[in-house]
Structures are given as structure tokens and as C-alpha cells.
Amino acid sequence: MPITFQDAVFQCLDSEWGRHVAHKHRGGRSGQKGVRYEDFFAAFKLAELLVQHMDQPSADSPCIQQQADEAFVDDLLVTRHPVQGHEYYQCKNAARLSWGAGIGSLAGDFKAQAAVSACMGLSDFTTFLVVPTRNLCETLTRTMPEEIASHSHVLEFPYAGGSPNRLVLEHASVREVLAALARTDTPTDDELANILLVLTMALAKMAGSGEMTALLEHAHAVSPGMIRLMPCQVSGFQLDPQFCVVLDQIQGLEYGISRGFFHWKAFGSSGIYPADCLSQEFGRFVQRVIQARPGQFEAFEEQL
């Protein structure tokens, strides 16, 4: 029978560590700056997971948990499949930071996390410290205690003043991930910032915890038409043949489905239907076009 987190704490550490982790969880999150940083990082991590698993079935969907109850490194827990794959993240939005030593320090929490994970039989685990600047990331990597180095990494994730627009404008790595989730190949900066906000809201609606595909469903519900459909969602989808017959007769019109959305262009203009191709709204649009049978592009535009 697997050992529980609490039992592992008292078995491989001691009662003082048990009191520390209980106090840590009772304290919750404090400070608007820190909370916003944690939330944006969690949303970005969700975006990364969605991109990484874009072509994989939901059975392989990782789980995300903010403020993990059973962890010392607890700001974000990503559980990958197989279930032994655990990634623990601690976010520190600070200008200066050190590892320290003992109970209550970063090094202490990372060491305790490794000890408890091993005691619970979790052989595949990694701990991450997330900081806002490259200099701090490099300093903490260089000064990382040897006793946690085998399972620990330091990551840079910018804060950008808590502005999703600045994150998108100033950081190419953030742009690249969010762009892969956009409904077009050439999203605007505002669209990318809104994708991050929508993922943040989806996490909030599920209290910061959930399976990746379930979180994506919430994101689609929060803001329909903001995030692309995944390839597995549109596998086998085809436009209504009658719809195609009508459109093919309109001179100068080009159209198609990309990322789960209907795209069109003609005579120097282009557009995207705002609802995805699996939605009832798009289905009603298709039927309107079939019934109206527009013969000219101007008449087709009236149905959009």
C-alpha cells in the first residue's frame, strides 16, 4: 500500500518538518505581486503542456495543481503520465534570493521534497525554482547546493510588471508558445496576451487544479473563439459538401479550415469566422449560406 505524504514526512523527516509544511499550507498565498506571478506562470505552463501534447490523445493528459497540498515545493505541481512523473515548481518573484539552509529555506524545502518523494516511491520527480530575471537564474544555478543539484533546476520566467501585454511584447519565448495556441498563423499581440489571460481564468474557474484537457475545455468556455482547436478535436472533420458547392461557385473566393476555424479571403480582404468549426454557431452559418446560395462575394459577406 502506497505511503501517504503526511506519513512520509514523519517517517523520513521529523515532527518539526511536519509542523513546517502544515504552517506553509495554512499560510496560503500572500502578496498581489507574488500571486499574479504564480498565476501567470501556471497559465504559461498550461500553454506549454498544450503545445507539447497537441497531437496526443487525452489519455496522456498531464494534471496541474496550484498550491499543492502534499508538497514542500508547492506553488505548482505537474503530474505527467505515467503517474510517477512529478514536477514541483516554486515561484519567487524577487530581485534578490538565496538558497539558504535548514527548515524554511529554499534549499531545505527542495531537499525535503526529494526525501519525501523518494519515501513515497516517486522515482521520477524534478524540482524547479522559477525566478524573474536571467541574472538571478544564473546566480542561483551557480550557487545551487550539491545536495539538491541532482533533481533541481532554476528557470527564468519574466514578471514584466504583471502585464500580459509586456510579457508578449518583450519575451520571444512566451510569444512562441502562445502563438502555437492562437486561431491563426499570424496572431496579433493583443490576441496572444488574451490567450494567457483566458488560460489564467480557466485555472481560476477550476480552483487552480485539473487535467490539461479539462482546463482547455474551460478556456474554450471562458472565451469561445480565442484558442485554437487541437488536432485531435478536429480529426475527421469535413465541411458540409453542399456548403463547399456554393462557395466554389463564388468567383475569387478562397476558403478552408485551419486550427479549427473557417478562414476566407477574396479581392484583397480576408477574415476568420469567430466561432470554431465544431460550434453550433458555425453550423448555423453553414446552413444560412446553403439556403441563401450567394453567387457573388458581396452576397457571401452578408452571411458572415
PDB file of N, CA and C in Angstrom, residues 218-281:
ATOM      1  N   HIS A 218     -12.418  24.426 -20.296  1.00  0.00           N
ATOM      2  CA  HIS A 218     -12.833  25.612 -19.554  1.00  0.00           C
ATOM      3  C   HIS A 218     -12.361  26.884 -20.258  1.00  0.00           C
ATOM      4  N   ALA A 219     -11.166  26.837 -20.826  1.00  0.00           N
ATOM      5  CA  ALA A 219     -10.657  28.001 -21.549  1.00  0.00           C
ATOM      6  C   ALA A 219     -11.526  28.301 -22.763  1.00  0.00           C
ATOM      7  N   HIS A 220     -11.937  27.272 -23.484  1.00  0.00           N
ATOM      8  CA  HIS A 220     -12.836  27.470 -24.617  1.00  0.00           C
ATOM      9  C   HIS A 220     -14.175  28.036 -24.166  1.00  0.00           C
ATOM     10  N   ALA A 221     -14.641  27.606 -22.990  1.00  0.00           N
ATOM     11  CA  ALA A 221     -15.921  28.108 -22.481  1.00  0.00           C
ATOM     12  C   ALA A 221     -15.800  29.541 -21.983  1.00  0.00           C
ATOM     13  N   VAL A 222     -14.671  29.878 -21.375  1.00  0.00           N
ATOM     14  CA  VAL A 222     -14.451  31.237 -20.869  1.00  0.00           C
ATOM     15  C   VAL A 222     -14.485  32.244 -21.999  1.00  0.00           C
ATOM     16  N   SER A 223     -13.821  31.912 -23.110  1.00  0.00           N
ATOM     17  CA  SER A 223     -13.748  32.843 -24.237  1.00  0.00           C
ATOM     18  C   SER A 223     -13.796  32.055 -25.544  1.00  0.00           C
ATOM     19  N   PRO A 224     -14.991  31.698 -26.005  1.00  0.00           N
ATOM     20  CA  PRO A 224     -15.098  30.927 -27.251  1.00  0.00           C
ATOM     21  C   PRO A 224     -14.446  31.673 -28.411  1.00  0.00           C
ATOM     22  N   GLY A 225     -13.691  30.944 -29.203  1.00  0.00           N
ATOM     23  CA  GLY A 225     -13.078  31.554 -30.374  1.00  0.00           C
ATOM     24  C   GLY A 225     -11.728  32.191 -30.123  1.00  0.00           C
ATOM     25  N   MET A 226     -11.216  32.125 -28.907  1.00  0.00           N
ATOM     26  CA  MET A 226      -9.922  32.738 -28.616  1.00  0.00           C
ATOM     27  C   MET A 226      -8.769  31.762 -28.846  1.00  0.00           C
ATOM     28  N   ILE A 227      -8.962  30.490 -28.488  1.00  0.00           N
ATOM     29  CA  ILE A 227      -7.900  29.494 -28.579  1.00  0.00           C
ATOM     30  C   ILE A 227      -8.258  28.466 -29.643  1.00  0.00           C
ATOM     31  N   ARG A 228      -7.281  28.063 -30.401  1.00  0.00           N
ATOM     32  CA  ARG A 228      -7.463  27.087 -31.469  1.00  0.00           C
ATOM     33  C   ARG A 228      -8.022  25.765 -30.951  1.00  0.00           C
ATOM     34  N   LEU A 229      -8.566  24.972 -31.836  1.00  0.00           N
ATOM     35  CA  LEU A 229      -8.893  23.601 -31.504  1.00  0.00           C
ATOM     36  C   LEU A 229      -7.653  22.739 -31.710  1.00  0.00           C
ATOM     37  N   MET A 230      -7.519  21.711 -30.893  1.00  0.00           N
ATOM     38  CA  MET A 230      -6.399  20.798 -31.027  1.00  0.00           C
ATOM     39  C   MET A 230      -6.649  19.847 -32.204  1.00  0.00           C
ATOM     40  N   PRO A 231      -5.585  19.351 -32.840  1.00  0.00           N
ATOM     41  CA  PRO A 231      -5.762  18.427 -33.967  1.00  0.00           C
ATOM     42  C   PRO A 231      -6.662  17.242 -33.653  1.00  0.00           C
ATOM     43  N   CYS A 232      -6.559  16.700 -32.440  1.00  0.00           N
ATOM     44  CA  CYS A 232      -7.405  15.557 -32.095  1.00  0.00           C
ATOM     45  C   CYS A 232      -8.882  15.943 -32.017  1.00  0.00           C
ATOM     46  N   GLN A 233      -9.179  17.223 -31.759  1.00  0.00           N
ATOM     47  CA  GLN A 233     -10.557  17.672 -31.692  1.00  0.00           C
ATOM     48  C   GLN A 233     -11.201  17.757 -33.065  1.00  0.00           C
ATOM     49  N   VAL A 234     -10.414  18.049 -34.085  1.00  0.00           N
ATOM     50  CA  VAL A 234     -10.966  18.228 -35.436  1.00  0.00           C
ATOM     51  C   VAL A 234     -10.593  17.073 -36.361  1.00  0.00           C
ATOM     52  N   SER A 235     -10.044  16.010 -35.785  1.00  0.00           N
ATOM     53  CA  SER A 235      -9.691  14.855 -36.603  1.00  0.00           C
ATOM     54  C   SER A 235     -10.937  14.305 -37.292  1.00  0.00           C
ATOM     55  N   GLY A 236     -10.890  14.221 -38.604  1.00  0.00           N
ATOM     56  CA  GLY A 236     -12.022  13.697 -39.358  1.00  0.00           C
ATOM     57  C   GLY A 236     -13.072  14.725 -39.731  1.00  0.00           C
ATOM     58  N   PHE A 237     -12.916  15.975 -39.241  1.00  0.00           N
ATOM     59  CA  PHE A 237     -13.925  16.991 -39.574  1.00  0.00           C
ATOM     60  C   PHE A 237     -13.836  17.378 -41.049  1.00  0.00           C
ATOM     61  N   GLN A 238     -14.991  17.521 -41.684  1.00  0.00           N
ATOM     62  CA  GLN A 238     -15.060  17.974 -43.069  1.00  0.00           C
ATOM     63  C   GLN A 238     -16.196  18.973 -43.213  1.00  0.00           C
ATOM     64  N   LEU A 239     -15.990  19.954 -44.041  1.00  0.00           N
ATOM     65  CA  LEU A 239     -17.047  20.918 -44.326  1.00  0.00           C
ATOM     66  C   LEU A 239     -18.198  20.231 -45.052  1.00  0.00           C
ATOM     67  N   ASP A 240     -19.392  20.736 -44.810  1.00  0.00           N
ATOM     68  CA  ASP A 240     -20.585  20.215 -45.480  1.00  0.00           C
ATOM     69  C   ASP A 240     -20.396  20.316 -47.000  1.00  0.00           C
ATOM     70  N   PRO A 241     -20.548  19.198 -47.724  1.00  0.00           N
ATOM     71  CA  PRO A 241     -20.355  19.238 -49.185  1.00  0.00           C
ATOM     72  C   PRO A 241     -21.237  20.272 -49.888  1.00  0.00           C
ATOM     73  N   GLN A 242     -22.465  20.465 -49.421  1.00  0.00           N
ATOM     74  CA  GLN A 242     -23.341  21.461 -50.044  1.00  0.00           C
ATOM     75  C   GLN A 242     -22.790  22.871 -49.842  1.00  0.00           C
ATOM     76  N   PHE A 243     -22.231  23.105 -48.672  1.00  0.00           N
ATOM     77  CA  PHE A 243     -21.594  24.389 -48.361  1.00  0.00           C
ATOM     78  C   PHE A 243     -20.438  24.640 -49.332  1.00  0.00           C
ATOM     79  N   CYS A 244     -19.629  23.615 -49.570  1.00  0.00           N
ATOM     80  CA  CYS A 244     -18.477  23.749 -50.466  1.00  0.00           C
ATOM     81  C   CYS A 244     -18.930  24.003 -51.903  1.00  0.00           C
ATOM     82  N   VAL A 245     -20.005  23.338 -52.330  1.00  0.00           N
ATOM     83  CA  VAL A 245     -20.518  23.546 -53.687  1.00  0.00           C
ATOM     84  C   VAL A 245     -20.893  25.009 -53.900  1.00  0.00           C
ATOM     85  N   VAL A 246     -21.553  25.604 -52.909  1.00  0.00           N
ATOM     86  CA  VAL A 246     -21.950  27.009 -53.006  1.00  0.00           C
ATOM     87  C   VAL A 246     -20.717  27.906 -53.069  1.00  0.00           C
ATOM     88  N   LEU A 247     -19.768  27.695 -52.165  1.00  0.00           N
ATOM     89  CA  LEU A 247     -18.586  28.563 -52.106  1.00  0.00           C
ATOM     90  C   LEU A 247     -17.712  28.429 -53.347  1.00  0.00           C
ATOM     91  N   ASP A 248     -17.646  27.225 -53.893  1.00  0.00           N
ATOM     92  CA  ASP A 248     -16.797  27.017 -55.066  1.00  0.00           C
ATOM     93  C   ASP A 248     -17.307  27.771 -56.296  1.00  0.00           C
ATOM     94  N   GLN A 249     -18.545  28.184 -56.272  1.00  0.00           N
ATOM     95  CA  GLN A 249     -19.121  28.914 -57.408  1.00  0.00           C
ATOM     96  C   GLN A 249     -18.926  30.427 -57.291  1.00  0.00           C
ATOM     97  N   ILE A 250     -18.365  30.876 -56.164  1.00  0.00           N
ATOM     98  CA  ILE A 250     -18.153  32.314 -55.956  1.00  0.00           C
ATOM     99  C   ILE A 250     -16.782  32.684 -56.495  1.00  0.00           C
ATOM    100  N   GLN A 251     -16.756  33.478 -57.521  1.00  0.00           N
ATOM    101  CA  GLN A 251     -15.503  33.843 -58.180  1.00  0.00           C
ATOM    102  C   GLN A 251     -14.582  34.622 -57.237  1.00  0.00           C
ATOM    103  N   GLY A 252     -13.316  34.219 -57.191  1.00  0.00           N
ATOM    104  CA  GLY A 252     -12.314  34.930 -56.408  1.00  0.00           C
ATOM    105  C   GLY A 252     -12.251  34.550 -54.939  1.00  0.00           C
ATOM    106  N   LEU A 253     -13.135  33.667 -54.475  1.00  0.00           N
ATOM    107  CA  LEU A 253     -13.170  33.294 -53.055  1.00  0.00           C
ATOM    108  C   LEU A 253     -12.289  32.077 -52.795  1.00  0.00           C
ATOM    109  N   GLU A 254     -11.401  32.198 -51.820  1.00  0.00           N
ATOM    110  CA  GLU A 254     -10.615  31.076 -51.322  1.00  0.00           C
ATOM    111  C   GLU A 254     -10.997  30.844 -49.868  1.00  0.00           C
ATOM    112  N   TYR A 255     -11.045  29.587 -49.460  1.00  0.00           N
ATOM    113  CA  TYR A 255     -11.506  29.301 -48.100  1.00  0.00           C
ATOM    114  C   TYR A 255     -10.907  27.988 -47.609  1.00  0.00           C
ATOM    115  N   GLY A 256     -11.024  27.747 -46.328  1.00  0.00           N
ATOM    116  CA  GLY A 256     -10.539  26.495 -45.759  1.00  0.00           C
ATOM    117  C   GLY A 256     -10.655  26.502 -44.246  1.00  0.00           C
ATOM    118  N   ILE A 257     -10.308  25.386 -43.632  1.00  0.00           N
ATOM    119  CA  ILE A 257     -10.291  25.248 -42.180  1.00  0.00           C
ATOM    120  C   ILE A 257      -8.840  25.153 -41.719  1.00  0.00           C
ATOM    121  N   SER A 258      -8.468  25.990 -40.782  1.00  0.00           N
ATOM    122  CA  SER A 258      -7.129  25.955 -40.201  1.00  0.00           C
ATOM    123  C   SER A 258      -7.248  26.151 -38.695  1.00  0.00           C
ATOM    124  N   ARG A 259      -6.614  25.270 -37.943  1.00  0.00           N
ATOM    125  CA  ARG A 259      -6.621  25.337 -36.471  1.00  0.00           C
ATOM    126  C   ARG A 259      -8.042  25.280 -35.911  1.00  0.00           C
ATOM    127  N   GLY A 260      -8.959  24.711 -36.671  1.00  0.00           N
ATOM    128  CA  GLY A 260     -10.331  24.550 -36.208  1.00  0.00           C
ATOM    129  C   GLY A 260     -11.242  25.718 -36.505  1.00  0.00           C
ATOM    130  N   PHE A 261     -10.776  26.672 -37.345  1.00  0.00           N
ATOM    131  CA  PHE A 261     -11.569  27.850 -37.682  1.00  0.00           C
ATOM    132  C   PHE A 261     -11.666  28.009 -39.200  1.00  0.00           C
ATOM    133  N   PHE A 262     -12.794  28.538 -39.642  1.00  0.00           N
ATOM    134  CA  PHE A 262     -13.040  28.779 -41.061  1.00  0.00           C
ATOM    135  C   PHE A 262     -12.388  30.091 -41.475  1.00  0.00           C
ATOM    136  N   HIS A 263     -11.478  30.014 -42.461  1.00  0.00           N
ATOM    137  CA  HIS A 263     -10.770  31.183 -42.977  1.00  0.00           C
ATOM    138  C   HIS A 263     -11.222  31.435 -44.411  1.00  0.00           C
ATOM    139  N   TRP A 264     -11.257  32.699 -44.800  1.00  0.00           N
ATOM    140  CA  TRP A 264     -11.587  33.043 -46.181  1.00  0.00           C
ATOM    141  C   TRP A 264     -10.778  34.260 -46.626  1.00  0.00           C
ATOM    142  N   LYS A 265     -10.597  34.382 -47.928  1.00  0.00           N
ATOM    143  CA  LYS A 265     -10.008  35.602 -48.487  1.00  0.00           C
ATOM    144  C   LYS A 265     -10.488  35.779 -49.917  1.00  0.00           C
ATOM    145  N   ALA A 266     -10.602  37.044 -50.317  1.00  0.00           N
ATOM    146  CA  ALA A 266     -11.060  37.367 -51.666  1.00  0.00           C
ATOM    147  C   ALA A 266     -10.845  38.850 -51.932  1.00  0.00           C
ATOM    148  N   PHE A 267     -10.349  39.163 -53.124  1.00  0.00           N
ATOM    149  CA  PHE A 267     -10.232  40.547 -53.579  1.00  0.00           C
ATOM    150  C   PHE A 267      -9.491  41.448 -52.583  1.00  0.00           C
ATOM    151  N   GLY A 268      -8.410  40.926 -52.017  1.00  0.00           N
ATOM    152  CA  GLY A 268      -7.581  41.725 -51.133  1.00  0.00           C
ATOM    153  C   GLY A 268      -8.046  41.787 -49.690  1.00  0.00           C
ATOM    154  N   SER A 269      -9.124  41.142 -49.342  1.00  0.00           N
ATOM    155  CA  SER A 269      -9.596  41.110 -47.946  1.00  0.00           C
ATOM    156  C   SER A 269      -9.606  39.665 -47.460  1.00  0.00           C
ATOM    157  N   SER A 270      -9.608  39.506 -46.156  1.00  0.00           N
ATOM    158  CA  SER A 270      -9.614  38.162 -45.576  1.00  0.00           C
ATOM    159  C   SER A 270     -10.276  38.214 -44.214  1.00  0.00           C
ATOM    160  N   GLY A 271     -10.615  37.050 -43.699  1.00  0.00           N
ATOM    161  CA  GLY A 271     -11.268  37.014 -42.395  1.00  0.00           C
ATOM    162  C   GLY A 271     -11.338  35.612 -41.830  1.00  0.00           C
ATOM    163  N   ILE A 272     -11.780  35.548 -40.585  1.00  0.00           N
ATOM    164  CA  ILE A 272     -11.956  34.292 -39.867  1.00  0.00           C
ATOM    165  C   ILE A 272     -13.341  34.304 -39.243  1.00  0.00           C
ATOM    166  N   TYR A 273     -14.086  33.236 -39.409  1.00  0.00           N
ATOM    167  CA  TYR A 273     -15.377  33.179 -38.722  1.00  0.00           C
ATOM    168  C   TYR A 273     -15.100  33.071 -37.227  1.00  0.00           C
ATOM    169  N   PRO A 274     -15.785  33.872 -36.400  1.00  0.00           N
ATOM    170  CA  PRO A 274     -15.408  33.971 -34.984  1.00  0.00           C
ATOM    171  C   PRO A 274     -15.634  32.715 -34.151  1.00  0.00           C
ATOM    172  N   ALA A 275     -16.537  31.840 -34.578  1.00  0.00           N
ATOM    173  CA  ALA A 275     -16.802  30.612 -33.817  1.00  0.00           C
ATOM    174  C   ALA A 275     -16.081  29.440 -34.475  1.00  0.00           C
ATOM    175  N   ASP A 276     -15.633  28.495 -33.677  1.00  0.00           N
ATOM    176  CA  ASP A 276     -14.900  27.362 -34.237  1.00  0.00           C
ATOM    177  C   ASP A 276     -15.820  26.452 -35.047  1.00  0.00           C
ATOM    178  N   CYS A 277     -15.200  25.587 -35.850  1.00  0.00           N
ATOM    179  CA  CYS A 277     -15.961  24.797 -36.809  1.00  0.00           C
ATOM    180  C   CYS A 277     -16.817  23.705 -36.164  1.00  0.00           C
ATOM    181  N   LEU A 278     -16.612  23.423 -34.886  1.00  0.00           N
ATOM    182  CA  LEU A 278     -17.429  22.424 -34.194  1.00  0.00           C
ATOM    183  C   LEU A 278     -18.605  23.047 -33.453  1.00  0.00           C
ATOM    184  N   SER A 279     -18.689  24.363 -33.457  1.00  0.00           N
ATOM    185  CA  SER A 279     -19.724  25.049 -32.682  1.00  0.00           C
ATOM    186  C   SER A 279     -21.068  25.059 -33.407  1.00  0.00           C
ATOM    187  N   GLN A 280     -22.137  25.201 -32.632  1.00  0.00           N
ATOM    188  CA  GLN A 280     -23.473  25.316 -33.208  1.00  0.00           C
ATOM    189  C   GLN A 280     -23.591  26.590 -34.029  1.00  0.00           C
ATOM    190  N   GLU A 281     -22.908  27.635 -33.581  1.00  0.00           N
ATOM    191  CA  GLU A 281     -22.960  28.907 -34.310  1.00  0.00           C
ATOM    192  C   GLU A 281     -22.397  28.754 -35.718  1.00  0.00           C
TER     193      GLU A 281
END
